[in-house]
Structure formats: C-alpha cells, structure tokens
Amino acid sequence: MQWRDTIRTATEAVRTHRLRSALTMLGILIGITAVILTVGLGNGAKADVRDQINELGTNLLVVSPGSSTDSSGVRGGFGSSSTLTIEDAEAIADPEAAPDVQAVAATATSSVSLTNGDTNWTTTLTGTTPSWAEVRSREVTSGRFIDEDDEDAAAAVVVLGPDTASELFTTGNPVGQYVTYNGSKLKVIGVLEELSSSEETANNDLAIVPFSTYSERLVGGSGRDSVSSIYVKATSEATLSAAYQETNALLLNLHGLTSADDADFSIATQESILTAATSVDKTMTVMLGGIAVISLLVGGIGVMNIMLVSVTERIREIGLRKALGARPRSIRRQFLVEASVLGFAGGVLGVGLGIVGAIVLPHLTDTRVILSLTASLAAIAMAIGIGVVFGVYPASRAARLAPIDALRSE
Amino acid sequence: MSAVLQLAAISKTYATGAVEVQALRGVDLTIDQGEFVAIVGPSGSGKSTLMHILGCLDTPTAGTFHLAGDDVASLDEDRLADVRNRHIGFVFQQFNLLPYLSAWRNVELPLVYTGTDRHERRERALSALAQVGLADRADHKPGELSGGQQQRVAIARALVTEPAMILADEPTGNLDSVSTADVLGLLDHLHAQGRTIVLITHEQDVAERAERIVQIYDGQVRTEEVAGAVA
Ligand SMILES: Nc1ncnc2c1ncn2[C@@H]1O[C@H](COP(=O)(O)OP(=O)(O)O)[C@@H](O)[C@H]1O
Ligand SMILES: [Mg+2]
C-alpha cells in the first residue's frame, strides 16, 4: 500500500466521523494552545525586560568599584574610599584614548533626607556630571538639567526625580523653589521625565546635584574624588565590546595594574543584567510548561481512548479490508496515520487558538504575548508525535484482529 | 483438470464458553481449476464456515487444506493476505461495501493493497463496473444504489484483481428475483472466462446453475451430484 493511499484513507476516516474527530482533537488542541501561550508569555516577559533596558540604552556599560573575580568582593572596593575616581571617568571620556565611547558620567550616591518646610523625604542623592542625562537617555519635563556652569561653580542646585518631586511638592511647580539638605538650601532647577516601564523605583526617585556640589559642599569627607559608579555609553550597540575593551584597558593602566585578574573594578553590560532578569522568569515558565505537558498527556490519552472506540466500531471495515488483501502492516499504518492526522489537526487548531489568545490576552490583562514561528511549528510536530505515540496501541489491536472475527461481528 | 482446492478431513470446532459447536466434521472435498461448484445446505449446516476456510479467512481445527498445491497452514499472515488479494474474489450476502466511498472507490480497494498506481486503479475499477453494467453509477455511494446494484458493485470488486477464483456466500440471499438473475448471470459469465466459482446457497434452484452440487448437512458432505442429473 502506498503512503499516499494510507494518508488519503486516514483523512477520509477522520472526515467521515466529524464529531468524534473533533472531540478527540479537543484535548490536544487545548494542550497545544497552552504550549503556544506559555512560550508566548515567556517571550513577552523577556521582551519587556529588553525594552526596559533599551530605554536605559543597550549600549551602556556600568563600571563598579571592587573586583568581580574576587569572590569576597572586598579588594579595596568598599570602605572609606572607592577605587574609582572622577579622574578615571575623565580619562575614559577622552575621545583620543577611547574613540568608541560617546559619553561618560560618574556618579556618587548616598541616601539622604530632603526637606521642604514640614515635608521630608528620604531619597538617593546623586552627584554627577551634566553628561548623565545623555548617558542615561533621560530628559527633564520642566526646568533644565544641571550644566557646566553649575559644575564649575559647585552651584547649590538640584534636579528631582518625578516621584521625589511629587512627594516633596504636593502642589504647584517645584521648579524655582527650594529643598533643604543638612542645613544647605538647594534650588530646584528641573524635574526628570518619568521612566514608565521601569520597575526600579530608583529611576524615578532621586535627587541630582552637580558632582562638585556633592563632593565639596554636601557629602565631602575623605576621598572626595571617589565615585560609586561610572556609566559609559558606547557610540552604538555595535561598538559596545570595543568600548568595553577600551574602558578596561584604560582603567587597568590608570590603576597601575598589568593583569586583568588584578582588576579592582568590574564592568557590567546590560546584557548580563538581562540574563539575570530572565532567570527569575524560569520558575513561572516551568510551572506553565507543566500545565502544558499535563494537558497534552490528557489529550494523548483521549486520542488513544477514542481510537480504541473507533477500532471496535469499524471492526467490520477492518475485516473487509483484510479479506480484500490488506496486510496487518497496512491496517496498523492506516490507524497510526489516522491518529497522527488527528494530532496534526489538533495541533494546527491549537496554534490558531493560541494566536487568538495572543491577540485577546493583552486586552484583558497588561501582559504581553509574543508568538514565535519555531515554537508553533515545534508544537504542531509535538501534536503529531502525540497522535503517533498514543495511536500505537489501538493500531496494533486493529492489525492483530483475525479477519473472520472482524467480518462476522455485527 | 488440476485440483485447485483440496480439503482432507477438515474439521472446525467453535468453543463459545462451555458449549462446543462442531461446525464442520471431517469434510473431504476437491475442486478443480475452472469448475463451477455450488455448496448447498440448510441454515447452520456449516456452509459459511467452509467458505471462510476456502477463502483463507479462517483456519480449520483439524485436517489439511491445499490451495493451488500449497499447504495453507504453512503460510504466514502476510502471504495469506496476498493470496486473498490476488487469487480470490469474495462476494458476501451483506455486500460489505464501505458506505462512505463511492462505487468505483469501493471497487478499487483490492488494488490499493496490491500497490497499483492511482490512475490504473481508476481505469480498472471503471472497466470492472462496466462489466457488471454499472458504468454510469461509478460515483454513487452504496446508499444511493439498490440491493441488486450494490451486489453488482461487490462483484465488480471481486473481479477487479482478475482472480482465478470467486467465492460467493449466499450472494442472492438479500435480492429479489430480477437481481438474483442478474447476479447469477454474472457468475455464469465469470465462469465462462475460465474462473473457478464456488457458490454457496440454501436455494436448490440457485444451486442448479452450477456444474456440480455439493450437499452439506450438519457439517458433513452428504452427497455430491451432477447438477443436470437431479433436475
Ligand atoms: N464464531 C462462531 N462461534 C460459535 N459458533 C459459530 C460461529 N460461527 C458459526 N457458528 C456455528 O457453526 C454452525 C455453522 O455455521 P455457519 O457455517 O455459519 O452455517 P451456514 O452458513 O451454513 O448457515 C452453526 O451452528 C453456527 O451457530
Ligand atoms: Mg451462512
């Protein structure tokens, strides 16, 4: 018997018994829909993280004090003074030394309490250079950002994060008004635009002052020049690794180190942060995946059950085909192909329903579903596989029937 | 003429629960190539059981059966399927057509299992339908045909592989007299082409179309007679 005839016979049998075929497919359909949505939700979550990072800039490197190779992470990294200084940042910003670096912003931070009259609010005071806005791709919604003049004069000015502004100034425009830190009055010159997709409250709750103001007037103390992070923006995503090399080489050189193993700083890329973020989603993916596996298993058992019913019901047909010369192998193949046709149809419909779900779900909840072609094709292949695996037993039952018992049955 | 079917001391016992039914008790029978034999007997005498054994659909409990010289007991399932496919055409009392296939698709079924290609299958099925006078009904489903027409479709299916032997089990049992005449006419015609025909019936007048009548009673061959001599 030729394969074409086997497939034709199987599809005819599926079409002849429409209702039964539809019920058989149902389990597989639901399982495949679950698979498609699981993968789609996972991809959506990943894309959300990626978007957040894109908002910050994918071509961003973050240099932190302390060694990444030293597991204790203490090698001069913490304590009274950081291993990173404002001079390091200035060196990296030199276009001759690091041509692939577009802009650099060093930050020094500390947690402080700001007051406006009776209101006080604890936030992260950040001393940085005017390049910060460019490096972090942030803008102000009102007023202006700090500039070189503020830096040179160590001006008593501050730019507030949107959340900080609304906490300290419940009414009216904060720009032009004053906040007090530790007895020093700081004039509010601008408010940052809200970073909407960010889960990090630190992005919307902060107070930025010129680095000079921070180190000379407000926090100071020992190690005036030390910074807590240096943000390095590469000229493009493509030059990110070149910028990484340049930054690394410059800092090793400046710190008088000959081997990268001795580095007293570490450089993180957004990519490495993304990896950390997606690993958190794994638990959820495993859970949803479990649901998909269980429903596919139930679907497969459904196929087996209904195929067994089908074999019993069509026992006369099987007997007749055997009388006309069908070998056991042909009968087995016919039922196996029939089961896989059911699996295939269930798989295709399941993918279809998954697509509908991917369109509808985002309207109902604020989740994002991203479908992938490979996952869809793999799901259909899986559905066919389930049909075959669970069709084996019914098919060999049919193949083993004695022709006469099959013919005689009423 | 050479013996194509040779039964020696064939017995068949059905064991249904506690009761044992002896459907055949030591049947000896030889049928030659090209013969037209009628097997006659009352209901329950073992005719169908005998035909199933002749058609390699069932195996005897005891005795030996040689088909064209081969001991059937020595053939495996695949060989038996091939024998049924190429050398035997079956006609059943209940027609046994697949209701969801059109007439020509029913007729081509045996050819599907010989691996014949589609185009040739259709041609041979249509020519078989023409032989039974149903060329214009090729696309009708069995449900759209009369009983006589359905049995003619079944005969077309039996002859489509050009088998050497046709086994017909009460082929006229469900038919009116006109259709009965049609079907018997077709069997005569097939016999005239040189095929071996085994016709099972419980009606004496139907049996008389054959060259030889084998009387079977209670699982045993009672008499063998030449058809002309009785009438
Ligand atoms: N599968 C079976 N199981 C048990 N008894 C059977 C079976 N098939 C036939 N018989 C019995 O064997 C005897 C002969 O049956 P059968 O060959 O069908 O007779 P006929 O075709 O001459 O009417 C009957 O008594 C019948 O009841
Ligand atoms: Mg009978």
XYZ file of C-alpha atoms and ligand atoms in Angstrom:
669
model
C 0.000 0.000 0.000
C 1.380 3.379 -0.966
C 1.807 6.171 1.602
C -0.418 8.470 -0.384
C -3.262 5.992 -0.207
C -2.695 5.444 3.513
C -2.888 9.173 4.175
C -5.947 9.548 1.979
C -7.736 6.671 3.685
C -6.895 8.115 7.111
C -8.102 11.629 6.286
C -11.302 10.180 4.824
C -11.938 8.278 8.025
C -11.323 11.441 10.084
C -13.693 13.447 7.898
C -16.365 10.753 7.909
C -16.549 10.758 11.699
C -16.500 14.530 12.191
C -17.911 14.839 15.695
C -15.779 12.073 17.100
C -12.682 13.502 15.447
C -13.452 16.946 16.850
C -13.809 15.577 20.384
C -10.573 13.633 20.029
C -8.724 16.719 18.902
C -10.033 18.838 21.777
C -7.506 17.636 24.358
C -4.572 18.120 22.016
C -5.946 21.468 20.915
C -6.065 22.769 24.492
C -2.614 21.394 25.245
C -1.061 22.992 22.179
C -2.798 26.296 22.929
C -1.273 26.159 26.412
C 2.155 25.459 24.941
C 1.862 28.325 22.462
C 0.715 30.796 25.116
C 3.352 29.628 27.607
C 6.111 30.257 25.127
C 4.427 33.483 24.020
C 4.111 34.818 27.567
C 7.727 33.922 28.284
C 8.864 35.755 25.177
C 6.653 38.692 26.111
C 8.213 38.936 29.573
C 11.684 38.765 28.059
C 10.784 41.488 25.596
C 9.516 43.661 28.457
C 12.866 43.388 30.234
C 14.645 44.113 26.982
C 12.505 47.178 26.426
C 13.352 48.473 29.875
C 16.993 48.027 29.079
C 16.529 49.648 25.700
C 15.035 52.627 27.467
C 18.190 52.884 29.539
C 20.315 52.241 26.488
C 21.592 48.894 25.301
C 24.981 50.400 24.583
C 25.599 51.162 28.217
C 28.416 49.827 30.403
C 28.385 50.194 34.162
C 31.765 50.273 35.929
C 31.613 49.472 39.629
C 34.380 49.519 42.202
C 35.609 46.202 43.509
C 36.804 43.084 41.778
C 34.383 40.757 40.077
C 36.903 37.921 40.194
C 37.431 38.223 43.922
C 34.551 36.323 45.474
C 34.690 38.363 48.672
C 34.484 41.487 46.510
C 36.355 43.485 49.123
C 39.650 44.284 47.436
C 39.585 47.995 48.192
C 36.145 48.198 46.711
C 34.343 49.232 49.852
C 35.359 51.031 52.996
C 36.247 54.672 53.335
C 37.113 55.318 49.729
C 36.188 53.723 46.441
C 38.759 52.516 43.939
C 37.025 54.555 41.238
C 37.531 58.305 40.992
C 36.255 61.207 38.938
C 39.677 61.215 37.207
C 39.001 57.702 35.920
C 35.786 58.971 34.368
C 37.547 61.927 32.786
C 40.177 59.631 31.264
C 37.531 57.391 29.687
C 35.743 60.435 28.321
C 38.864 61.384 26.301
C 37.911 60.678 22.654
C 41.561 60.002 21.724
C 42.021 57.315 24.339
C 38.596 55.727 23.925
C 37.216 56.502 20.442
C 34.226 54.150 20.803
C 32.944 55.877 23.913
C 30.324 58.518 23.263
C 29.810 59.888 26.762
C 30.729 59.120 30.355
C 29.015 60.007 33.610
C 30.449 59.279 37.024
C 28.027 59.134 39.946
C 28.458 59.272 43.666
C 25.398 58.409 45.678
C 24.194 58.405 49.220
C 20.878 58.017 50.894
C 19.770 61.330 52.382
C 16.726 63.083 53.775
C 15.487 66.218 51.954
C 13.022 68.643 53.478
C 10.593 71.221 52.149
C 9.024 73.009 55.085
C 7.370 70.294 57.168
C 7.644 67.637 54.494
C 10.675 65.402 54.428
C 11.544 62.542 52.121
C 14.403 60.076 52.009
C 15.884 59.655 48.575
C 19.124 58.895 46.766
C 21.267 61.988 46.450
C 23.336 61.615 43.274
C 26.323 63.759 42.431
C 27.126 63.586 38.762
C 28.220 65.498 35.674
C 25.949 67.170 33.060
C 26.663 64.227 30.703
C 24.457 61.993 32.912
C 21.284 62.938 31.016
C 22.822 61.898 27.714
C 24.400 58.720 29.072
C 21.232 57.532 30.779
C 18.975 58.832 27.994
C 16.893 60.902 30.410
C 15.182 64.236 29.917
C 13.550 66.869 32.092
C 9.841 67.642 31.790
C 10.158 71.090 33.296
C 13.076 73.395 34.028
C 16.545 72.312 32.904
C 19.224 69.743 33.741
C 22.486 70.725 35.519
C 25.098 72.270 33.197
C 28.846 73.008 33.109
C 28.389 76.369 34.865
C 26.685 74.647 37.810
C 29.561 72.157 37.892
C 32.271 74.850 37.788
C 30.555 76.930 40.438
C 29.551 73.994 42.624
C 26.120 75.646 42.490
C 23.517 74.839 45.104
C 21.012 73.443 42.577
C 19.138 70.166 42.352
C 17.168 68.214 39.709
C 14.472 65.990 41.223
C 13.128 62.659 40.031
C 9.376 62.765 39.257
C 8.414 60.709 42.309
C 10.683 62.736 44.588
C 9.182 65.967 43.260
C 5.622 64.852 43.881
C 6.485 63.653 47.396
C 8.150 66.917 48.391
C 5.858 69.299 46.489
C 2.268 68.102 46.645
C 1.018 71.251 44.927
C 2.464 73.679 42.410
C 5.532 73.551 40.194
C 8.655 72.689 42.195
C 10.975 74.457 39.714
C 12.315 77.669 41.282
C 11.537 76.519 44.821
C 13.981 75.209 47.424
C 14.677 71.992 49.307
C 16.944 71.717 52.295
C 19.576 69.082 52.939
C 21.500 69.095 56.172
C 21.050 72.851 56.536
C 22.042 73.681 52.936
C 19.376 75.189 50.715
C 19.258 73.737 47.187
C 17.314 75.435 44.376
C 15.164 73.058 42.282
C 16.050 73.760 38.634
C 14.292 70.832 36.924
C 12.196 67.674 37.233
C 13.075 64.480 35.334
C 10.702 62.835 32.937
C 9.084 59.685 34.321
C 10.593 56.343 33.231
C 7.357 54.451 32.747
C 8.350 50.879 32.006
C 10.856 50.788 34.798
C 10.168 48.564 37.769
C 13.100 50.161 39.571
C 11.794 52.913 41.844
C 15.349 54.296 41.987
C 14.938 55.519 38.412
C 12.089 57.833 39.370
C 13.006 58.667 42.953
C 16.335 60.515 43.123
C 17.868 63.967 43.504
C 20.689 65.023 41.212
C 23.256 67.670 42.095
C 26.498 68.687 40.308
C 29.389 66.398 41.246
C 31.370 69.352 42.620
C 28.470 70.395 44.804
C 28.116 66.825 46.036
C 31.759 66.302 46.918
C 32.733 69.809 48.090
C 29.620 71.125 49.805
C 27.213 68.347 50.685
C 28.805 64.978 51.452
C 32.552 65.507 51.097
C 34.617 63.866 53.791
C 37.599 61.744 52.920
C 38.054 60.507 49.358
C 36.339 63.497 47.832
C 37.053 62.333 44.316
C 35.782 58.780 44.687
C 32.644 57.748 42.804
C 30.260 54.827 43.216
C 29.684 54.078 39.536
C 30.851 55.218 36.141
C 28.313 54.929 33.321
C 29.956 54.587 29.916
C 27.879 54.968 26.768
C 29.300 53.406 23.597
C 28.806 55.186 20.272
C 26.469 52.361 19.166
C 25.433 48.880 20.124
C 27.939 47.528 17.598
C 30.872 49.269 19.292
C 29.861 48.146 22.769
C 32.528 45.483 23.047
C 35.194 47.836 21.678
C 34.171 50.409 24.268
C 34.362 47.671 26.881
C 37.951 46.829 25.861
C 38.997 50.487 25.835
C 37.469 51.169 29.243
C 39.036 48.067 30.721
C 42.493 48.837 29.294
C 42.375 52.480 30.393
C 41.356 51.673 33.948
C 43.954 48.893 34.338
C 46.578 51.323 33.101
C 45.428 54.172 35.340
C 45.362 51.879 38.357
C 48.844 50.603 37.527
C 47.712 47.038 37.037
C 49.231 44.672 34.464
C 46.805 41.789 34.618
C 43.015 41.834 34.219
C 42.893 39.322 37.075
C 44.043 42.006 39.480
C 41.321 44.460 38.427
C 39.896 46.490 41.338
C 36.761 47.301 39.347
C 34.164 45.392 37.381
C 32.317 46.252 34.194
C 28.739 45.061 33.646
C 26.789 45.204 30.403
C 23.027 45.474 30.172
C 23.107 42.052 28.529
C 24.430 40.496 31.723
C 21.685 42.233 33.653
C 19.117 40.862 31.183
C 20.369 37.329 31.782
C 19.884 37.766 35.494
C 16.370 39.128 34.952
C 15.224 36.285 32.693
C 16.424 33.595 35.031
C 13.831 34.857 37.502
C 11.091 34.090 34.958
C 12.185 30.478 34.773
C 10.056 29.329 37.697
C 6.946 30.681 36.038
C 7.864 29.122 32.692
C 8.429 25.748 34.331
C 5.029 25.977 36.003
C 3.167 26.890 32.828
C 5.166 24.280 30.941
C 3.993 21.694 33.464
C 0.382 22.607 32.791
C 1.017 22.254 29.053
C 2.619 18.837 29.492
C -0.269 17.576 31.617
C -2.908 18.760 29.171
C -1.002 17.204 26.269
C -0.800 13.950 28.181
C -4.539 14.053 28.822
C -5.037 14.904 25.153
C -2.922 11.923 24.132
C -4.886 9.574 26.360
C -8.036 10.994 24.747
C -6.661 10.081 21.339
C -5.915 6.553 22.497
C -9.342 6.149 24.070
C -11.242 7.320 21.043
C -9.029 5.405 18.624
C -9.846 2.240 20.589
C -13.551 3.025 20.281
C -13.022 3.677 16.604
C -11.293 0.311 16.097
C -14.175 -1.505 17.792
C -16.752 0.408 15.825
C -15.067 -0.204 12.496
C -14.273 -3.825 13.139
C -16.266 -4.903 10.053
C -14.383 -2.459 7.870
C -11.104 -3.829 9.171
C -12.279 -7.385 8.457
C -13.341 -6.438 4.968
C -10.032 -4.736 4.212
C -8.210 -7.824 5.426
C -10.419 -10.070 3.283
C -9.556 -7.878 0.298
C -5.857 -8.352 0.949
C -4.728 -5.762 3.496
C -1.689 -6.988 5.380
C -1.594 -6.370 9.159
C 1.053 -3.741 8.477
C -1.279 -1.759 6.193
C -4.024 -1.745 8.815
C -1.589 -0.682 11.529
C -0.309 2.140 9.364
C -3.794 3.289 8.481
C -4.720 3.731 12.134
C -1.376 5.254 13.059
C -1.679 7.802 10.285
C -5.255 8.446 11.345
C -4.058 9.196 14.892
C -1.350 11.497 13.597
C -3.811 13.267 11.299
C -5.937 13.894 14.399
C -2.816 15.125 16.226
C -1.857 17.352 13.318
C -5.339 18.867 13.054
C -5.448 19.385 16.834
C -2.016 20.997 16.668
C -2.928 23.376 13.851
C -6.179 24.371 15.559
C -4.314 24.736 18.860
C -1.822 27.111 17.259
C -4.772 29.005 15.755
C -6.423 29.328 19.158
C -3.066 30.359 20.616
C -2.875 33.172 18.070
C -6.372 34.291 19.039
C -5.296 34.154 22.705
C -2.207 36.211 21.905
C -4.425 38.896 20.404
C -7.097 38.838 23.121
C -4.982 38.406 26.288
C -3.148 41.748 26.139
C -6.550 43.484 26.019
C -7.729 41.730 29.179
C -4.551 41.928 31.236
C -1.433 44.029 30.784
C 0.655 41.004 29.795
C 2.424 40.808 26.520
C 2.395 37.661 24.353
C 4.910 37.220 21.565
C 4.375 34.199 19.312
C 7.251 32.511 17.580
C 7.124 30.566 14.332
C 9.612 27.953 15.526
C 7.618 27.328 18.690
C 4.417 26.988 16.626
C 5.976 24.513 14.209
C 7.514 22.581 17.091
C 4.102 22.478 18.794
C 2.481 21.029 15.672
C 5.253 18.454 15.366
C 4.705 17.597 19.031
C 0.954 17.162 18.409
C 1.643 14.757 15.545
C 4.085 12.883 17.761
C 1.474 12.534 20.497
C -1.011 11.161 17.958
C 1.525 8.567 16.834
C 2.638 7.551 20.335
C -0.890 7.148 21.666
C -2.100 5.615 18.388
C 0.356 2.705 18.555
C -1.701 0.547 20.886
C -5.090 0.944 19.136
C -3.429 0.486 15.745
C -1.748 -2.764 16.678
C -5.015 -4.007 18.172
C -6.656 -3.377 14.804
C -3.780 -5.030 12.946
C -3.979 -8.165 15.100
C -7.705 -8.761 14.562
C -8.437 -12.056 12.809
C -10.153 -11.229 9.512
C -13.021 -13.582 10.192
C -13.782 -12.290 13.694
C -13.819 -8.797 12.281
C -16.087 -9.716 9.357
C -18.566 -11.713 11.360
C -19.148 -9.155 14.084
C -22.446 -7.311 13.889
C -8.004 -30.687 -14.807
C -5.799 -29.836 -11.848
C -7.196 -29.590 -8.350
C -7.058 -26.004 -7.094
C -8.769 -26.608 -3.740
C -8.130 -29.815 -1.781
C -9.722 -30.376 1.609
C -8.850 -33.504 3.563
C -10.664 -34.385 6.814
C -11.323 -30.740 7.614
C -12.966 -30.088 10.987
C -13.852 -26.825 12.647
C -14.938 -26.543 16.244
C -16.071 -23.287 17.799
C -15.659 -23.040 21.523
C -18.090 -20.491 22.912
C -17.843 -20.603 26.666
C -18.807 -24.021 27.941
C -20.502 -25.125 24.702
C -18.533 -26.525 21.796
C -20.086 -26.305 18.352
C -18.785 -28.652 15.692
C -19.435 -26.634 12.555
C -17.514 -28.999 10.223
C -16.892 -32.685 10.876
C -14.329 -34.210 8.540
C -15.008 -32.641 5.170
C -13.204 -34.096 2.130
C -13.627 -32.023 -0.982
C -11.680 -31.371 -4.152
C -12.474 -28.569 -6.565
C -10.740 -28.356 -9.922
C -9.445 -25.343 -11.763
C -12.255 -23.704 -13.717
C -15.087 -25.602 -12.061
C -18.405 -24.012 -11.064
C -19.436 -25.689 -7.808
C -22.476 -24.973 -5.673
C -22.427 -25.817 -1.985
C -25.948 -26.327 -0.729
C -27.336 -26.999 2.705
C -29.782 -25.734 5.280
C -29.030 -22.805 7.533
C -26.479 -23.656 10.215
C -25.074 -26.612 8.283
C -21.579 -25.107 8.110
C -21.540 -23.573 4.619
C -20.134 -20.181 5.654
C -17.572 -21.830 7.880
C -16.434 -23.868 4.897
C -16.211 -20.807 2.682
C -14.140 -18.909 5.253
C -11.668 -21.768 5.278
C -11.613 -21.926 1.468
C -11.021 -18.161 1.411
C -8.123 -18.301 3.910
C -10.133 -16.113 6.278
C -10.192 -18.779 8.959
C -8.162 -21.828 9.876
C -9.516 -25.348 10.408
C -9.251 -27.046 13.797
C -8.090 -30.271 12.124
C -7.360 -31.586 8.638
C -5.331 -30.212 5.766
C -6.170 -27.673 3.116
C -4.101 -27.293 -0.032
C -4.626 -24.230 -2.186
C -3.079 -24.489 -5.648
C -0.723 -27.109 -4.222
C 0.418 -25.102 -1.153
C -0.438 -26.220 2.364
C -2.273 -23.177 3.704
C -1.212 -23.946 7.303
C 2.376 -23.163 6.289
C 1.607 -19.648 5.045
C 2.122 -16.648 7.307
C -0.339 -13.772 7.686
C 1.250 -11.610 5.010
C 1.235 -14.469 2.469
C -2.404 -15.221 3.291
C -3.264 -11.559 2.763
C -1.534 -11.689 -0.623
C -3.374 -14.888 -1.594
C -6.733 -13.286 -0.748
C -5.702 -10.156 -2.578
C -4.512 -11.715 -5.864
C -6.195 -15.084 -6.226
C -9.578 -14.876 -4.528
C -12.554 -12.589 -5.050
C -15.192 -12.549 -2.307
C -18.907 -11.828 -2.664
C -20.867 -11.650 0.604
C -24.558 -11.838 1.375
C -24.463 -8.384 3.043
C -22.429 -6.867 0.162
C -19.914 -5.404 2.655
C -19.344 -2.150 0.793
C -17.823 0.816 2.667
C -20.693 3.314 2.908
C -18.527 6.439 2.760
C -16.824 5.544 -0.513
C -18.328 5.867 -4.000
C -18.892 2.742 -6.097
C -15.620 2.962 -8.005
C -13.645 3.685 -4.834
C -15.124 0.515 -3.312
C -14.188 -1.457 -6.408
C -10.578 -0.211 -6.437
C -9.964 -1.236 -2.794
C -8.228 -4.584 -3.502
C -5.914 -2.794 -5.950
C -4.900 -0.306 -3.232
C -3.391 -3.259 -1.357
C -1.515 -4.539 -4.405
C 0.192 -1.129 -4.670
C -1.251 -0.380 -8.106
C -0.936 3.279 -9.028
C -3.955 5.519 -8.834
C -4.536 6.118 -12.472
C -4.527 2.434 -13.348
C -6.735 1.657 -10.349
C -9.407 4.015 -11.531
C -9.329 2.618 -15.051
C -9.571 -0.974 -13.911
C -12.320 -0.152 -11.404
C -14.361 1.593 -14.105
C -13.914 -1.284 -16.507
C -14.975 -3.778 -13.809
C -18.061 -1.638 -13.156
C -18.774 -1.648 -16.911
C -18.612 -5.460 -16.890
C -21.384 -5.590 -14.294
C -23.367 -2.929 -16.172
C -22.865 -0.086 -13.689
C -20.526 2.243 -15.602
C -22.981 5.104 -15.064
C -23.114 4.594 -11.294
C -19.381 4.885 -10.603
C -19.705 7.993 -8.442
C -22.722 6.850 -6.419
C -22.341 5.916 -2.783
C -23.713 2.453 -1.792
C -26.626 4.152 -0.012
C -27.750 5.589 -3.341
C -27.901 2.160 -5.019
C -30.470 -0.664 -4.890
C -29.594 -4.002 -3.284
C -29.058 -5.645 -6.662
C -26.821 -2.799 -7.789
C -24.825 -2.960 -4.555
C -24.228 -6.670 -5.058
C -23.082 -5.989 -8.625
C -20.626 -3.404 -7.258
C -19.390 -6.098 -4.861
C -18.953 -8.498 -7.806
C -17.009 -5.807 -9.683
C -14.775 -5.505 -6.616
C -14.318 -9.298 -6.576
C -13.239 -9.435 -10.208
C -11.128 -6.259 -10.386
C -7.909 -8.093 -9.491
C -8.653 -10.759 -12.146
C -8.607 -13.552 -9.529
C -8.597 -17.217 -10.526
C -11.349 -17.988 -8.033
C -14.581 -16.324 -6.898
C -16.130 -17.318 -3.561
C -19.742 -16.194 -3.196
C -21.574 -16.756 0.111
C -25.318 -16.552 -0.461
C -24.857 -13.667 -2.926
C -28.556 -13.681 -3.796
C -29.833 -14.113 -0.252
C -30.906 -10.486 0.087
C -32.058 -9.949 -3.509
C -35.326 -10.030 -5.457
C -35.754 -12.450 -8.368
C -34.694 -9.994 -11.090
C -31.490 -9.055 -9.267
C -30.869 -12.706 -8.481
C -30.995 -13.478 -12.200
C -28.543 -10.598 -12.879
C -26.068 -11.808 -10.280
C -26.256 -15.457 -11.390
C -25.815 -14.322 -14.991
C -22.639 -12.514 -13.991
C -21.316 -15.603 -12.197
C -22.030 -17.683 -15.328
C -20.134 -15.140 -17.357
C -17.144 -15.206 -14.998
C -17.161 -18.986 -15.147
C -17.203 -18.829 -18.932
C -13.991 -16.763 -18.705
C -12.341 -19.754 -17.036
C -12.557 -18.797 -13.382
C -13.261 -21.229 -10.589
C -16.572 -20.338 -8.941
C -17.737 -21.559 -5.550
C -21.340 -20.542 -4.936
C -22.889 -21.080 -1.534
C -26.645 -21.107 -1.210
C -29.534 -22.756 0.544
C -31.783 -22.490 -2.513
C -31.861 -25.518 -4.778
C -32.836 -23.571 -7.934
C -29.900 -21.209 -7.477
C -27.570 -24.180 -6.975
C -28.667 -25.679 -10.261
C -26.771 -23.027 -12.192
C -23.590 -24.853 -11.204
C -21.867 -27.763 -12.904
C -21.667 -29.682 -9.672
C -23.606 -29.507 -6.425
C -22.102 -30.412 -3.071
C -24.730 -31.109 -0.424
C -23.651 -30.287 3.094
C -25.631 -31.286 6.132
C -24.687 -30.866 9.777
C -21.067 -30.186 8.990
C -20.606 -33.148 6.678
C -20.675 -33.561 2.910
C -23.665 -35.760 2.262
C -23.794 -36.346 -1.447
C -22.140 -34.991 -4.482
C -24.187 -34.888 -7.612
C -24.023 -33.545 -11.109
C -26.467 -30.667 -11.417
C -28.158 -31.878 -14.587
C -28.908 -35.293 -13.104
C -31.112 -34.001 -10.299
C -33.347 -31.740 -12.298
N -17.987 -17.696 15.545
C -18.792 -18.717 15.882
N -18.834 -19.106 17.166
C -19.591 -20.131 17.553
N -20.359 -20.833 16.732
C -20.372 -20.491 15.432
C -19.600 -19.417 14.947
N -19.800 -19.316 13.612
C -20.671 -20.284 13.282
N -21.033 -20.997 14.372
C -21.914 -22.147 14.411
O -21.443 -23.093 13.488
C -22.516 -23.672 12.796
C -22.346 -23.462 11.277
O -22.468 -22.078 10.982
P -22.346 -21.480 9.534
O -21.118 -22.011 8.907
O -22.494 -20.026 9.627
O -23.627 -22.105 8.809
P -24.367 -21.676 7.481
O -23.572 -20.684 6.793
O -24.492 -22.945 6.732
O -25.690 -21.170 7.899
C -23.787 -23.047 13.335
O -24.327 -23.910 14.311
C -23.310 -21.787 13.961
O -24.136 -21.454 15.056
Mg -24.055 -18.712 6.152
